[in-house]
Short mmCIF file of C-alpha atoms in Angstrom, two decimals:
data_model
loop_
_atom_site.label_atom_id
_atom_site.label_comp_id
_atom_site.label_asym_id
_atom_site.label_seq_id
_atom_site.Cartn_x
_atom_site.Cartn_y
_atom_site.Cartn_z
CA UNK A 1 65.28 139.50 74.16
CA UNK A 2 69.13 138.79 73.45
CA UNK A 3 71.46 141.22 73.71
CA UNK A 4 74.24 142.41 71.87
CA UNK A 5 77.43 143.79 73.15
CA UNK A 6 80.06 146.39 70.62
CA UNK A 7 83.58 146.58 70.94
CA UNK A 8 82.74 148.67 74.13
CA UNK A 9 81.08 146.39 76.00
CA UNK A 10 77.51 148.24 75.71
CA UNK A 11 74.54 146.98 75.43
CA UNK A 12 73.03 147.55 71.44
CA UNK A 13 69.84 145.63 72.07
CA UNK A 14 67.83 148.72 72.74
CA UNK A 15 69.15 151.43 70.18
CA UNK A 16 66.76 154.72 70.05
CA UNK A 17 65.88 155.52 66.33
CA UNK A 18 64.75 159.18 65.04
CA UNK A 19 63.24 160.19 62.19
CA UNK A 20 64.08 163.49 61.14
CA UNK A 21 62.49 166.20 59.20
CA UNK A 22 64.85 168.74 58.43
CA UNK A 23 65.39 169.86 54.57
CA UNK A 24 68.81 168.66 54.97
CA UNK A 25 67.41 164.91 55.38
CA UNK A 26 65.36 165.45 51.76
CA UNK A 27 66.09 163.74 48.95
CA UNK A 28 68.15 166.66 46.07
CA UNK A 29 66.86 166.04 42.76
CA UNK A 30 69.62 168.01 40.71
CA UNK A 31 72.13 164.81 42.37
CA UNK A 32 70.02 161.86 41.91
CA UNK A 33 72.10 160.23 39.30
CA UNK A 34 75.13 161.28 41.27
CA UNK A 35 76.72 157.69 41.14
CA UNK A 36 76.72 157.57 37.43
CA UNK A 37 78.14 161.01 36.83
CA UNK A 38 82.02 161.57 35.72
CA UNK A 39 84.28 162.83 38.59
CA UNK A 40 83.68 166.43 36.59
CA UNK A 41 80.25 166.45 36.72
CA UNK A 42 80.02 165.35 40.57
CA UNK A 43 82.41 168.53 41.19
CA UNK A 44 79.95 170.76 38.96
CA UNK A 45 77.01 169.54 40.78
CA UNK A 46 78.47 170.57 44.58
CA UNK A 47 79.74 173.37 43.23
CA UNK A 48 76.25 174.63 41.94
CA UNK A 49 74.66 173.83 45.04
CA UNK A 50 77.18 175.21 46.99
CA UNK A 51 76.58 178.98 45.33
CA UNK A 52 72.89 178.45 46.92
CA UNK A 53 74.71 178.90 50.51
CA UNK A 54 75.38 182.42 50.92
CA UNK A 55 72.31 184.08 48.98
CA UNK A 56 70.56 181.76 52.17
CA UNK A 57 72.86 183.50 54.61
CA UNK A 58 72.32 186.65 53.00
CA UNK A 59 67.91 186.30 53.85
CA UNK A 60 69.22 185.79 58.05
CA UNK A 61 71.65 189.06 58.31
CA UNK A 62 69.16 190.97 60.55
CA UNK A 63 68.74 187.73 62.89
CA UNK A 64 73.01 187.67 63.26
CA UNK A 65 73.35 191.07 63.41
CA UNK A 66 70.84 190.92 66.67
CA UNK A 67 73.08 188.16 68.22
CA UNK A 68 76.09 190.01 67.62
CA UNK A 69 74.89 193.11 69.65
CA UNK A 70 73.66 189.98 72.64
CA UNK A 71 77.24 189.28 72.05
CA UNK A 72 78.64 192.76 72.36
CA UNK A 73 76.58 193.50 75.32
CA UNK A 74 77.88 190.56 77.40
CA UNK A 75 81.69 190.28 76.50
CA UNK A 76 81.42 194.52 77.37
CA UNK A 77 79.94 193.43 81.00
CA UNK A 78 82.18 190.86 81.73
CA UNK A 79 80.28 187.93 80.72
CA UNK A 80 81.16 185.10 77.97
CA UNK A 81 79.88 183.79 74.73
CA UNK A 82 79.46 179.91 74.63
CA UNK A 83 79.54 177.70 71.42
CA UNK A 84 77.48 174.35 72.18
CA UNK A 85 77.56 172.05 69.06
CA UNK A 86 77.49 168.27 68.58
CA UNK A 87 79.44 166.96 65.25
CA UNK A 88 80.53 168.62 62.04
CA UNK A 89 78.55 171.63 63.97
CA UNK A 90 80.48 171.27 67.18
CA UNK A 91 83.42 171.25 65.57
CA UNK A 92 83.15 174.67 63.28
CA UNK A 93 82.16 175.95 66.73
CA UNK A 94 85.51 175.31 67.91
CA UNK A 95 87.33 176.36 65.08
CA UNK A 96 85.85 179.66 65.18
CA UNK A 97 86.60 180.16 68.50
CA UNK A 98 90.32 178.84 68.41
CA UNK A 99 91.12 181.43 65.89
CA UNK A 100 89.92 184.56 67.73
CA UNK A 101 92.50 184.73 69.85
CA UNK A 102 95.82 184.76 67.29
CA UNK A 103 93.35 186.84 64.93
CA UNK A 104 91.73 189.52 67.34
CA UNK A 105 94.02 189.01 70.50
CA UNK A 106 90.50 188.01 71.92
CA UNK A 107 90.95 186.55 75.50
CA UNK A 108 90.42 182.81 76.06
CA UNK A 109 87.57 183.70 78.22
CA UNK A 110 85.00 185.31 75.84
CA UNK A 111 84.57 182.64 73.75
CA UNK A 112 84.17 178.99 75.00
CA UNK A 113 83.14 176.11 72.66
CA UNK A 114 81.55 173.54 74.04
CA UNK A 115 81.50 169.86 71.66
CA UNK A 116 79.20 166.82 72.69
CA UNK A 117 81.16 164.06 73.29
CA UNK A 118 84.19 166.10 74.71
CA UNK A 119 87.98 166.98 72.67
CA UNK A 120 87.97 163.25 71.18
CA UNK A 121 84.91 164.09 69.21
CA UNK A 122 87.14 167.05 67.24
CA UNK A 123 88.96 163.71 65.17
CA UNK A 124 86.16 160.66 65.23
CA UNK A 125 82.37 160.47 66.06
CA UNK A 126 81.72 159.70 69.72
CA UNK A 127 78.51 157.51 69.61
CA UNK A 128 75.12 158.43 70.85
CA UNK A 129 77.06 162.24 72.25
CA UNK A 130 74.75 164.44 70.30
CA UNK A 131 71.78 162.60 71.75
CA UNK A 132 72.85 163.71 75.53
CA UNK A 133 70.24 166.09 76.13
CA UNK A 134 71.50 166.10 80.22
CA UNK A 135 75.29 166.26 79.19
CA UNK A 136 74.32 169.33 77.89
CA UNK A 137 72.09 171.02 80.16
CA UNK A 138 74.84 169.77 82.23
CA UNK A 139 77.66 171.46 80.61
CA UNK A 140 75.74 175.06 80.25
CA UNK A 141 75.09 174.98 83.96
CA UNK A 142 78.72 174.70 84.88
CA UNK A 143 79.84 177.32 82.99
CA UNK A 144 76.73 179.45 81.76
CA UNK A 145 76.04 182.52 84.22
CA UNK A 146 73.53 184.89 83.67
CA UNK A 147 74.62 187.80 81.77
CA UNK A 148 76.55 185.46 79.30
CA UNK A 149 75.06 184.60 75.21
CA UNK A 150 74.87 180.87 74.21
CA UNK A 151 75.00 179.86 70.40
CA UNK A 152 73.69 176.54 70.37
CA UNK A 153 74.63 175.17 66.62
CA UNK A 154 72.56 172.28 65.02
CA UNK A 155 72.34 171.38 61.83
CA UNK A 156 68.61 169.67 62.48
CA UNK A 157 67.68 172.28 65.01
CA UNK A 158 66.55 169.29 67.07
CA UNK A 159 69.72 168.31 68.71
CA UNK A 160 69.03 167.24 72.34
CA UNK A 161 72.75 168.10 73.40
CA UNK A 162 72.28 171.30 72.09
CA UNK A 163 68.76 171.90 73.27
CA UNK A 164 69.54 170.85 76.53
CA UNK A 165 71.95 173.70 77.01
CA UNK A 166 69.71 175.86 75.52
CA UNK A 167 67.08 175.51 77.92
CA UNK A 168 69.41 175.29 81.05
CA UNK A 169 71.17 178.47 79.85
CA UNK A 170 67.47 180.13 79.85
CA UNK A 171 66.77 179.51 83.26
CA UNK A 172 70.38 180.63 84.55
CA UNK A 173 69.67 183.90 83.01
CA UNK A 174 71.42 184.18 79.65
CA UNK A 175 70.30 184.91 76.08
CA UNK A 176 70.72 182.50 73.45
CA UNK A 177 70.72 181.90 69.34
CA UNK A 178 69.81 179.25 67.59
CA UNK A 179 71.72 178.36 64.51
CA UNK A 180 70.03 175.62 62.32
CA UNK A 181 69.61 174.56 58.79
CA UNK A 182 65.90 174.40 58.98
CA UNK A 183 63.88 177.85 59.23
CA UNK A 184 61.07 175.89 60.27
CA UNK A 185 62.50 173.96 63.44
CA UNK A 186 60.43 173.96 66.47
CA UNK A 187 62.47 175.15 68.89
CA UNK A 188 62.52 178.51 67.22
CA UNK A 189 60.26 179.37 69.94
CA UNK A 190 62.64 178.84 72.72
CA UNK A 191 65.47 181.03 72.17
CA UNK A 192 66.15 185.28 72.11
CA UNK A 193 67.21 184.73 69.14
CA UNK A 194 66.51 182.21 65.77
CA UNK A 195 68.90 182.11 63.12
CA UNK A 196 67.39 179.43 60.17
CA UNK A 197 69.14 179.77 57.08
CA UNK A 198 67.09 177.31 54.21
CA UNK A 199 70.01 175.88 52.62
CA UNK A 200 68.00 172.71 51.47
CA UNK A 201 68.70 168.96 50.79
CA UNK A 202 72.00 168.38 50.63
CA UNK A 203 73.61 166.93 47.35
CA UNK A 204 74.65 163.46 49.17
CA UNK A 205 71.27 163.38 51.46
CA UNK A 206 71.61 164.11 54.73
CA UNK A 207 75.18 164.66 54.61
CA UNK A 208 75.54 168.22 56.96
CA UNK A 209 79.00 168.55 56.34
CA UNK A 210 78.21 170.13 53.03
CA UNK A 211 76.37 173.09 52.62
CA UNK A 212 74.91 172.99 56.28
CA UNK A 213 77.92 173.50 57.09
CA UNK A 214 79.02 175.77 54.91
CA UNK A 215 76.27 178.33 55.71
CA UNK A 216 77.36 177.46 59.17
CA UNK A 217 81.02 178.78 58.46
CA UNK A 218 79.79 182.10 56.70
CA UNK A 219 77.56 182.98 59.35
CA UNK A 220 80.36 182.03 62.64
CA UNK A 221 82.74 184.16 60.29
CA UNK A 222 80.45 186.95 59.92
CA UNK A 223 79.09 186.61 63.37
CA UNK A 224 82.26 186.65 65.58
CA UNK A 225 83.78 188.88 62.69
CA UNK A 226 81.53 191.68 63.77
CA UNK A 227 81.77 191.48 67.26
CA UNK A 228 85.65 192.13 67.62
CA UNK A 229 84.96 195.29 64.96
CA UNK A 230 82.52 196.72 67.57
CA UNK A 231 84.65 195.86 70.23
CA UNK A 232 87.53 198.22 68.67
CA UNK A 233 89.73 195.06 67.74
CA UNK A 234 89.56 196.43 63.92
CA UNK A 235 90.54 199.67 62.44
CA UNK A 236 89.60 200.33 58.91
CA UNK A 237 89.67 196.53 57.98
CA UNK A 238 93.02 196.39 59.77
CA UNK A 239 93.29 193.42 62.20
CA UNK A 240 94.84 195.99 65.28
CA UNK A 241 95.11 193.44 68.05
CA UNK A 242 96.66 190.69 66.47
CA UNK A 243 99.17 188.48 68.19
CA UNK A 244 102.53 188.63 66.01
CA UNK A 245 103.24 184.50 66.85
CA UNK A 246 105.48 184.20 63.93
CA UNK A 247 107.90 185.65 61.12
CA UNK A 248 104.98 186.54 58.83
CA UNK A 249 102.59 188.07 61.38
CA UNK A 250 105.56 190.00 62.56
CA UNK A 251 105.66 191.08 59.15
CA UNK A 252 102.53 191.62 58.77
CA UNK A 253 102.50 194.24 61.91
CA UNK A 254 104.41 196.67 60.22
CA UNK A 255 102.52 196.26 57.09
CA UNK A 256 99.55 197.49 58.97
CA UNK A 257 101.01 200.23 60.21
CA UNK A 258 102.94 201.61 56.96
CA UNK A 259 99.01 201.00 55.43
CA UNK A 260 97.11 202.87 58.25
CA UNK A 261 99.60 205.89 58.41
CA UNK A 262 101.25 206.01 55.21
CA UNK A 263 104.88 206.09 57.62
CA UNK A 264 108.03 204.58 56.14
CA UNK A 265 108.71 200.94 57.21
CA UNK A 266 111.37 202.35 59.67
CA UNK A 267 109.49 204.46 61.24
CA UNK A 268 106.88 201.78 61.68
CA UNK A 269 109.40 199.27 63.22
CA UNK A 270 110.41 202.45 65.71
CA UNK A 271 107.03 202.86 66.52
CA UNK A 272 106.31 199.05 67.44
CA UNK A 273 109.73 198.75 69.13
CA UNK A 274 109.04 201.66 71.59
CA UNK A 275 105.13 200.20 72.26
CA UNK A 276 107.01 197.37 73.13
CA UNK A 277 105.26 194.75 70.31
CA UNK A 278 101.87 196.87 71.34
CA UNK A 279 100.55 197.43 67.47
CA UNK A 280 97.61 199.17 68.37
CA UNK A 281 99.14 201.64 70.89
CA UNK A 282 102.11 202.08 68.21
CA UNK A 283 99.29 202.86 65.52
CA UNK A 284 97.51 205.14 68.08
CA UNK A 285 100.90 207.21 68.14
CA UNK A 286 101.62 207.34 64.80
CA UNK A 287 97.80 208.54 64.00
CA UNK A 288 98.05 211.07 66.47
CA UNK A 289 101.18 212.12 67.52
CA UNK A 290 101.17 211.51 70.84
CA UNK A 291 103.78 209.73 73.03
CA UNK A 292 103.09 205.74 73.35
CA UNK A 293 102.34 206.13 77.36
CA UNK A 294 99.65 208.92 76.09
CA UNK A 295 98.40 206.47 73.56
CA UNK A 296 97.94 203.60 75.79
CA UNK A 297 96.04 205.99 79.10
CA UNK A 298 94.21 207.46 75.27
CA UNK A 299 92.91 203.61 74.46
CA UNK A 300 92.47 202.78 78.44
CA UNK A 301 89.79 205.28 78.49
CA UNK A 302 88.37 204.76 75.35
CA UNK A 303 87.30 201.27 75.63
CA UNK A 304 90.00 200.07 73.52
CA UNK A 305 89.18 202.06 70.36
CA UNK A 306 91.24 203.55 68.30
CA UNK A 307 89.08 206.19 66.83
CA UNK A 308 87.92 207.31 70.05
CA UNK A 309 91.43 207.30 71.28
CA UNK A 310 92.73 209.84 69.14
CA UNK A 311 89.70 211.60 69.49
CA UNK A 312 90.98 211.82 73.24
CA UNK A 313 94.38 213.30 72.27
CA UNK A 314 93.25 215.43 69.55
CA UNK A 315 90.83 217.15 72.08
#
């Protein structure tokens, strides 16, 4: 048989082909005359089937709150939570995890995102990555210990990049989730946890970048949302442990703290000047009167929470 070389020099003669089943591969009758629509009526149709998304979410909130307590439980022992994604998957997996830290002050360590095919497939496809069922089983055992939760995120729930670092987190001792667009993917079976939200075909077939990925977003939001609430990084719906990396977050600090204590904006900038930048041991003071030093050792043996800090110092 010839073969046939691409720009990279590889060999194309012997290309694997998959069929697959998912409901995002179906055909979406309320777009089959998408073509002929006006540009209006194309906008109308995505937006419809985009309202679909988070009634789907809403059916899988037991399923993510279940991961977020896996989640909880490891970060609070020292362990790590691992995105593994190939894609438009992948790459929401990395978002979500690059904004924890200027959002929730979140360490670099708790979250690590993991894309197939490696920080050039964040701007262009890398070819054949997701397919790498040893890259990742690879991956998760360099980094996966036991102790630690892995999110594996697939749009198919058949990814072998994914899968692979599913199953090679299992046997090194961590719990895992399952994120998919198809409730009924097989390897529901293999995971702690199976998260399959039915968001159906997509209006241009197969595309996952649509409302696969949209459910995708809502439940990463929600998902690593929660976690830094139980972990004490939000008080009242007050982002406490944010990192003030610019003119409007800086702002935005004393905002907080005029909101959570009702104190005049000077006393708030007093309060954050003397915690040295420290907004939640500044909002611990102003809550309960206590000297910033007594707020901090108040947090320190609190496990970081507020509430249970100035339940310290009120005692």
């Amino acid at each position: 048989m010839p073969t046939t070389s691409g720009p990279d020099g590889r060999d194309r003669s012997a290309r694997a082909v998959v069929r697959v089943s998912s409901p995002t591969e179906r055909r979406n009758p309320r777009s089959a005359e998408l073509d002929l629509m006006s540009t209006r009526d194309v906008l109308r149709v995505i937006n419809d089937d985009d309202r679909r998304v988070p009634a789907a979410v809403a059916t899988v909130l037991d399923e993510i709150a279940v991961a977020v307590e896996l989640a909880v439980t490891a970060l609070r022992a020292g362990g790590r939570v691992h995105y593994f994604g190939a894609g438009t998957s992948g790459r929401l997996g990395v978002l979500d995890a690059a904004e924890l830290a200027p959002t929730f002050n979140a360490p670099d360590r708790w979250f690590c995102a993991h894309l197939a095919g490696g920080p050039e497939a964040m701007w262009r496809a890398v070819e054949d990555a997701e397919d790498d069922e040893a890259g990742g089983a690879a991956q998760a055992r360099e980094c996966v210990r036991a102790g630690d939760l892995v999110v594996g995120l697939a749009a198919s729930g058949r990814t072998p990049y994914v899968l692979g670092a599913l199953r090679a987190a299992t046997d090194l001792g961590a719990d895992t989730v399952l994120f998919c667009a198809d409730p009924d993917a097989a390897a529901a079976r293999a995971v702690t946890v199976f998260i399959g939200v039915d968001t159906g075909p997509e209006v241009v077939t197969g595309s996952t970048r649509m409302k696969a990925a949209t459910a995708q977003k809502l439940v990463l939001n929600g998902f690593s949302t929660a976690v830094m609430v139980r972990l004490g990084r939000v008080y009242s719906n007050l982002m406490i442990d944010m990192v003030a990396t610019n003119a409007k977050l800086r702002g935005r600090m004393i905002s907080i703290l005029v909101e959570a204590t009702g104190c005049a904006e000077e006393v708030a900038q007093r309060a954050l000047t003397e915690a040295d930048g420290d907004l939640k041991a500044a909002l611990v003071s102003l809550l309960s009167g206590a000297a910033v030093a007594d707020a901090r050792a108040a947090l320190d043996r609190s496990a970081n929470q507020v509430r249970g800090a100035i339940a310290l110092l009120a005692s």
